[in-house]
Amino acid sequence: MARSDRASGRIRVWDPWIRLFHWSLVTAFFVAYFTGDSVGATHEWAGYVALGLVAFRLLWGFVGSGHARFADFVPGPNQLIGYSRQMLRGAEPRHIGHNPAAALMILFLLAAVIVISVSGWLLTTDWGWGSETIEQVHELAVDTTLVAIALHVLAAIYESFKHRENLIGSMFTGHKRR
Ligand code: HEM
Ligand code: HEM
C-alpha cells in the first residue's frame, strides 16, 4: 500500500483493469442496447466488444489482483444464506470487496452478456438467421438483464447510503476508506 494511502486511511480495492473493464462494459452494453432497433455494424461490434470484455473478466478472475479474483468474492451457499439473513434484518456487514449478494448479481450479469451476445451472433449465421426462437432468446435476455442492471445500480446506491461510502465513486477511483 502506498504511504499516501496509509496516511489518508484509504485502501486500493479495484485495480485499473477492473475499472476500465466495468465502464467499458457499461458503454458497450448501452451502445448495443440503443442500436438494437436498427441492427448494423455498430450494434454487432458493441455486442462483440461486450463479449470480449466479459472474456477478459473471466480470465482476470483467476489471474488478477486481490479483490478481482473469484476466489475472493464468489460466495458458497452458506455464506449467501448467512448474508441474506443479515440483509433481511437490515444488519448486513460492510465488505471491502464484493459482498455475497453483489457477487451473485455480478456472475449473473457476466453470464447474461454471454447469452445475449452469442444469441445475437447466431442470428447472423446461416444456421440461426431468421430463427424466431433465437430472436426471442436475444430479446428476453436483454429485457431480463435490464431489470438486473436496475437492481444492481439500486443496490449499489442503497449499500452506499447504508455504509456511508460511495461505491460508484470507488469504481472510478479504485479506493475505499479503510
Ligand atoms: C450506470 C450503471 C452502473 C453503475 C452505476 C454500476 C455500478 C457498479 C458498482 C458500484 C460496482 C461495484 C459493486 C461492489 O462494490 O460490490 C459494480 C460492479 C460490477 N458491475 Fe456495475 N454498474 C452499472 C452498470 C453495469 C452494467 C450495465 C453491467 C453489465 C452489463 C455491470 C456489470 C458489473 C460487473 C460485472 C461488476 C463487477 C466488477 C468486477 O469485479 O469486475 N454494471 N457496478
Ligand atoms: C450486450 C450486447 C447486446 C445487446 C444489449 C443487444 C440488444 C439488442 C436489442 C435491444 C435488440 C432489439 C430487440 C427488439 O427488436 O425488441 C437487438 C436485436 C438484434 N441484435 Fe442485439 N444486442 C447485443 C448483442 C448483439 C450481437 C453481438 C449481435 C450480432 C453480432 C446482435 C444482433 C442482433 C440482431 C440480428 C437483432 C435483430 C433481431 C430481431 O430481428 O429481432 N446483437 N439486440
CSV table of C-alpha atoms and ligand atoms in Angstrom, one decimal:
chain,number,residue,atom,x,y,z
A,1,MET,CA,0.0,0.0,0.0
A,2,ALA,CA,1.3,3.5,-0.9
A,3,ARG,CA,2.3,5.7,2.0
A,4,SER,CA,-0.2,8.4,0.9
A,5,ASP,CA,-3.0,5.7,1.1
A,6,ARG,CA,-2.0,4.7,4.6
A,7,ALA,CA,-1.9,8.4,5.7
A,8,SER,CA,-5.4,9.1,4.2
A,9,GLY,CA,-6.9,5.9,5.6
A,10,ARG,CA,-7.8,4.7,2.1
A,11,ILE,CA,-7.3,1.3,0.6
A,12,ARG,CA,-7.0,0.4,-3.0
A,13,VAL,CA,-9.7,-2.1,-3.9
A,14,TRP,CA,-10.2,-2.2,-7.6
A,15,ASP,CA,-7.2,-2.3,-9.9
A,16,PRO,CA,-7.2,-0.1,-13.1
A,17,TRP,CA,-8.2,-3.1,-15.3
A,18,ILE,CA,-11.4,-3.8,-13.3
A,19,ARG,CA,-12.4,-0.1,-13.5
A,20,LEU,CA,-11.7,0.1,-17.2
A,21,PHE,CA,-13.5,-3.2,-17.8
A,22,HIS,CA,-16.6,-2.0,-15.8
A,23,TRP,CA,-17.1,1.3,-17.5
A,24,SER,CA,-16.3,-0.1,-21.0
A,25,LEU,CA,-18.8,-2.8,-20.4
A,26,VAL,CA,-21.4,-0.3,-19.4
A,27,THR,CA,-20.7,1.8,-22.5
A,28,ALA,CA,-20.7,-1.3,-24.9
A,29,PHE,CA,-23.9,-2.6,-23.4
A,30,PHE,CA,-25.8,0.6,-23.8
A,31,VAL,CA,-24.5,1.3,-27.2
A,32,ALA,CA,-25.7,-2.2,-28.3
A,33,TYR,CA,-29.0,-1.6,-26.5
A,34,PHE,CA,-29.7,1.7,-28.1
A,35,THR,CA,-28.8,0.5,-31.6
A,36,GLY,CA,-31.0,-2.7,-31.2
A,37,ASP,CA,-33.8,-1.2,-33.3
A,38,SER,CA,-31.5,-0.6,-36.4
A,39,VAL,CA,-29.1,-3.5,-36.2
A,40,GLY,CA,-25.9,-2.9,-38.2
A,41,ALA,CA,-22.2,-2.8,-37.7
A,42,THR,CA,-22.3,-0.6,-34.6
A,43,HIS,CA,-24.8,-2.9,-32.8
A,44,GLU,CA,-22.8,-6.0,-33.7
A,45,TRP,CA,-19.4,-4.6,-32.8
A,46,ALA,CA,-20.7,-3.1,-29.5
A,47,GLY,CA,-22.0,-6.6,-28.7
A,48,TYR,CA,-18.7,-8.3,-29.6
A,49,VAL,CA,-16.8,-5.7,-27.5
A,50,ALA,CA,-19.1,-6.5,-24.5
A,51,LEU,CA,-18.4,-10.3,-25.1
A,52,GLY,CA,-14.6,-9.7,-25.3
A,53,LEU,CA,-14.7,-7.7,-22.1
A,54,VAL,CA,-16.5,-10.5,-20.3
A,55,ALA,CA,-14.0,-13.0,-21.6
A,56,PHE,CA,-11.2,-10.7,-20.2
A,57,ARG,CA,-13.0,-10.5,-16.9
A,58,LEU,CA,-13.3,-14.3,-16.6
A,59,LEU,CA,-9.6,-14.6,-17.1
A,60,TRP,CA,-8.9,-11.8,-14.7
A,61,GLY,CA,-11.0,-13.6,-12.1
A,62,PHE,CA,-8.2,-16.2,-12.0
A,63,VAL,CA,-5.1,-14.2,-12.5
A,64,GLY,CA,-6.0,-10.6,-11.5
A,65,SER,CA,-5.2,-8.8,-8.3
A,66,GLY,CA,-6.7,-9.3,-4.7
A,67,HIS,CA,-10.4,-8.4,-4.8
A,68,ALA,CA,-10.7,-9.0,-8.5
A,69,ARG,CA,-10.3,-12.8,-8.0
A,70,PHE,CA,-13.3,-15.1,-8.0
A,71,ALA,CA,-11.7,-16.8,-5.0
A,72,ASP,CA,-12.0,-13.5,-3.2
A,73,PHE,CA,-15.7,-12.9,-3.7
A,74,VAL,CA,-17.7,-15.8,-5.1
A,75,PRO,CA,-19.7,-17.0,-2.1
A,76,GLY,CA,-20.6,-20.5,-1.1
A,77,PRO,CA,-24.2,-21.4,-0.3
A,78,ASN,CA,-23.7,-20.9,3.5
A,79,GLN,CA,-22.2,-17.5,3.0
A,80,LEU,CA,-25.0,-16.5,0.8
A,81,ILE,CA,-27.7,-17.7,3.1
A,82,GLY,CA,-26.0,-16.1,6.1
A,83,TYR,CA,-25.7,-12.8,4.3
A,84,SER,CA,-29.3,-12.9,3.1
A,85,ARG,CA,-30.5,-13.4,6.7
A,86,GLN,CA,-28.4,-10.4,7.8
A,87,MET,CA,-29.9,-8.4,4.9
A,88,LEU,CA,-33.4,-9.3,6.0
A,89,ARG,CA,-32.6,-8.0,9.5
A,90,GLY,CA,-31.0,-4.9,7.9
A,91,ALA,CA,-27.8,-5.8,9.6
A,92,GLU,CA,-25.5,-6.9,6.7
A,93,PRO,CA,-21.9,-6.1,7.3
A,94,ARG,CA,-19.7,-3.9,5.1
A,95,HIS,CA,-17.4,-5.7,2.6
A,96,ILE,CA,-14.2,-4.3,1.2
A,97,GLY,CA,-14.5,-6.4,-1.9
A,98,HIS,CA,-17.9,-7.5,-3.4
A,99,ASN,CA,-20.5,-8.6,-0.9
A,100,PRO,CA,-22.1,-12.1,-1.5
A,101,ALA,CA,-25.3,-10.7,-2.9
A,102,ALA,CA,-23.4,-8.3,-5.3
A,103,ALA,CA,-21.2,-11.2,-6.3
A,104,LEU,CA,-24.2,-13.3,-7.3
A,105,MET,CA,-25.5,-10.4,-9.4
A,106,ILE,CA,-22.1,-9.9,-11.0
A,107,LEU,CA,-22.0,-13.6,-12.0
A,108,PHE,CA,-25.5,-13.2,-13.4
A,109,LEU,CA,-24.6,-10.1,-15.4
A,110,LEU,CA,-21.5,-11.7,-16.9
A,111,ALA,CA,-23.5,-14.8,-17.9
A,112,ALA,CA,-26.3,-12.7,-19.3
A,113,VAL,CA,-23.9,-10.7,-21.6
A,114,ILE,CA,-22.6,-14.0,-22.9
A,115,VAL,CA,-26.1,-15.3,-23.7
A,116,ILE,CA,-27.1,-12.0,-25.3
A,117,SER,CA,-24.0,-11.7,-27.5
A,118,VAL,CA,-23.8,-15.4,-28.5
A,119,SER,CA,-27.6,-15.4,-29.4
A,120,GLY,CA,-27.0,-12.1,-31.4
A,121,TRP,CA,-24.1,-13.7,-33.2
A,122,LEU,CA,-26.2,-16.8,-34.0
A,123,LEU,CA,-28.7,-14.5,-35.7
A,124,THR,CA,-26.1,-13.5,-38.2
A,125,THR,CA,-25.1,-17.1,-39.1
A,126,ASP,CA,-26.7,-19.2,-41.8
A,127,TRP,CA,-27.8,-21.6,-39.1
A,128,GLY,CA,-29.6,-19.1,-36.9
A,129,TRP,CA,-30.6,-16.4,-39.3
A,130,GLY,CA,-34.4,-15.7,-39.1
A,131,SER,CA,-34.9,-18.0,-36.2
A,132,GLU,CA,-37.7,-16.7,-34.1
A,133,THR,CA,-36.6,-18.8,-31.1
A,134,ILE,CA,-33.1,-17.2,-31.1
A,135,GLU,CA,-34.6,-13.7,-31.6
A,136,GLN,CA,-36.8,-14.4,-28.5
A,137,VAL,CA,-33.8,-15.6,-26.5
A,138,HIS,CA,-31.9,-12.4,-27.5
A,139,GLU,CA,-34.8,-10.1,-26.6
A,140,LEU,CA,-35.8,-11.9,-23.4
A,141,ALA,CA,-32.1,-12.0,-22.2
A,142,VAL,CA,-31.8,-8.2,-22.9
A,143,ASP,CA,-35.0,-7.4,-21.0
A,144,THR,CA,-34.1,-9.6,-18.0
A,145,THR,CA,-30.6,-8.0,-18.0
A,146,LEU,CA,-32.1,-4.5,-17.9
A,147,VAL,CA,-34.1,-5.4,-14.8
A,148,ALA,CA,-30.9,-6.9,-13.3
A,149,ILE,CA,-28.9,-3.8,-14.1
A,150,ALA,CA,-31.6,-1.6,-12.4
A,151,LEU,CA,-31.4,-3.8,-9.3
A,152,HIS,CA,-27.5,-3.7,-9.5
A,153,VAL,CA,-27.4,0.1,-9.5
A,154,LEU,CA,-30.1,0.5,-6.8
A,155,ALA,CA,-28.3,-2.0,-4.6
A,156,ALA,CA,-25.0,-0.1,-5.1
A,157,ILE,CA,-26.8,3.2,-4.1
A,158,TYR,CA,-28.6,1.5,-1.1
A,159,GLU,CA,-25.4,-0.1,0.2
A,160,SER,CA,-23.5,3.3,-0.3
A,161,PHE,CA,-26.0,5.1,2.0
A,162,LYS,CA,-26.1,2.2,4.5
A,163,HIS,CA,-22.3,2.1,4.9
A,164,ARG,CA,-21.7,5.8,4.3
A,165,GLU,CA,-19.4,5.3,1.4
A,166,ASN,CA,-19.6,6.0,-2.4
A,167,LEU,CA,-19.4,2.6,-4.0
A,168,ILE,CA,-20.0,4.0,-7.5
A,169,GLY,CA,-17.2,6.5,-6.9
A,170,SER,CA,-14.9,3.6,-5.9
A,171,MET,CA,-15.5,2.0,-9.3
A,172,PHE,CA,-13.9,5.2,-10.7
A,173,THR,CA,-11.1,5.9,-8.2
A,174,GLY,CA,-10.4,2.3,-7.2
A,175,HIS,CA,-10.3,3.3,-3.5
A,176,LYS,CA,-12.4,2.8,-0.4
A,177,ARG,CA,-12.0,4.0,3.1
A,178,ARG,CA,-10.4,1.5,5.5
B,1,HEM,C1,-24.6,3.2,-14.8
B,1,HEM,C2,-24.8,2.0,-14.5
B,1,HEM,C3,-23.9,1.2,-13.5
B,1,HEM,C4,-23.5,1.5,-12.2
B,1,HEM,C5,-23.6,2.9,-11.5
B,1,HEM,C6,-22.7,0.4,-11.7
B,1,HEM,C7,-22.1,0.3,-10.5
B,1,HEM,C8,-21.3,-0.7,-10.1
B,1,HEM,C9,-20.6,-0.8,-8.8
B,1,HEM,C10,-20.7,0.3,-7.7
B,1,HEM,C11,-20.0,-1.9,-8.7
B,1,HEM,C12,-19.2,-2.4,-7.5
B,1,HEM,C13,-20.1,-3.2,-6.6
B,1,HEM,C14,-19.5,-3.5,-5.3
B,1,HEM,O1,-18.9,-2.6,-4.7
B,1,HEM,O2,-19.5,-4.7,-4.9
B,1,HEM,C15,-20.2,-2.6,-9.9
B,1,HEM,C16,-19.7,-3.9,-10.3
B,1,HEM,C17,-19.9,-4.5,-11.4
B,1,HEM,N1,-20.9,-4.2,-12.4
B,1,HEM,FE1,-21.8,-2.4,-12.5
B,1,HEM,N2,-22.8,-0.6,-12.6
B,1,HEM,C18,-23.5,-0.2,-13.7
B,1,HEM,C19,-23.9,-0.9,-14.9
B,1,HEM,C20,-23.4,-2.2,-15.1
B,1,HEM,C21,-23.7,-2.9,-16.3
B,1,HEM,C22,-24.6,-2.3,-17.5
B,1,HEM,C23,-23.1,-4.1,-16.2
B,1,HEM,C24,-23.1,-5.3,-17.2
B,1,HEM,C25,-23.9,-5.4,-18.2
B,1,HEM,C26,-22.4,-4.1,-15.0
B,1,HEM,C27,-21.7,-5.2,-14.5
B,1,HEM,C28,-20.9,-5.2,-13.4
B,1,HEM,C29,-19.9,-6.2,-13.1
B,1,HEM,C30,-19.6,-7.4,-13.9
B,1,HEM,C31,-19.3,-5.8,-11.9
B,1,HEM,C32,-18.2,-6.5,-11.1
B,1,HEM,C33,-16.9,-5.6,-11.3
B,1,HEM,C34,-15.7,-6.5,-11.2
B,1,HEM,O3,-15.3,-7.0,-10.2
B,1,HEM,O4,-15.2,-6.7,-12.3
B,1,HEM,N3,-22.6,-2.9,-14.3
B,1,HEM,N4,-21.0,-1.9,-10.7
B,2,HEM,C1,-24.6,-6.6,-25.0
B,2,HEM,C2,-24.9,-7.0,-26.2
B,2,HEM,C3,-26.2,-6.8,-27.0
B,2,HEM,C4,-27.3,-6.1,-26.6
B,2,HEM,C5,-27.6,-5.3,-25.3
B,2,HEM,C6,-28.3,-6.2,-27.7
B,2,HEM,C7,-29.6,-5.6,-27.7
B,2,HEM,C8,-30.5,-5.8,-28.7
B,2,HEM,C9,-31.8,-5.2,-28.7
B,2,HEM,C10,-32.4,-4.3,-27.6
B,2,HEM,C11,-32.4,-5.6,-29.9
B,2,HEM,C12,-33.8,-5.2,-30.4
B,2,HEM,C13,-34.8,-6.3,-30.0
B,2,HEM,C14,-36.2,-5.9,-30.4
B,2,HEM,O1,-36.4,-5.8,-31.6
B,2,HEM,O2,-37.0,-5.9,-29.4
B,2,HEM,C15,-31.5,-6.4,-30.6
B,2,HEM,C16,-31.7,-7.0,-31.8
B,2,HEM,C17,-30.8,-7.7,-32.6
B,2,HEM,N1,-29.4,-7.9,-32.2
B,2,HEM,FE1,-28.6,-7.5,-30.4
B,2,HEM,N2,-27.7,-7.0,-28.7
B,2,HEM,C18,-26.4,-7.3,-28.3
B,2,HEM,C19,-25.5,-8.0,-29.0
B,2,HEM,C20,-25.7,-8.5,-30.3
B,2,HEM,C21,-24.7,-9.1,-31.1
B,2,HEM,C22,-23.2,-9.4,-30.7
B,2,HEM,C23,-25.2,-9.3,-32.3
B,2,HEM,C24,-24.6,-9.9,-33.6
B,2,HEM,C25,-23.4,-10.0,-33.9
B,2,HEM,C26,-26.6,-8.9,-32.3
B,2,HEM,C27,-27.5,-9.0,-33.3
B,2,HEM,C28,-28.8,-8.6,-33.3
B,2,HEM,C29,-29.8,-8.8,-34.3
B,2,HEM,C30,-29.5,-9.6,-35.6
B,2,HEM,C31,-31.0,-8.3,-33.9
B,2,HEM,C32,-32.4,-8.3,-34.6
B,2,HEM,C33,-33.2,-9.4,-34.1
B,2,HEM,C34,-34.6,-9.2,-34.4
B,2,HEM,O3,-34.9,-9.0,-35.6
B,2,HEM,O4,-35.5,-9.2,-33.5
B,2,HEM,N3,-26.8,-8.3,-31.0
B,2,HEM,N4,-30.3,-6.5,-29.9
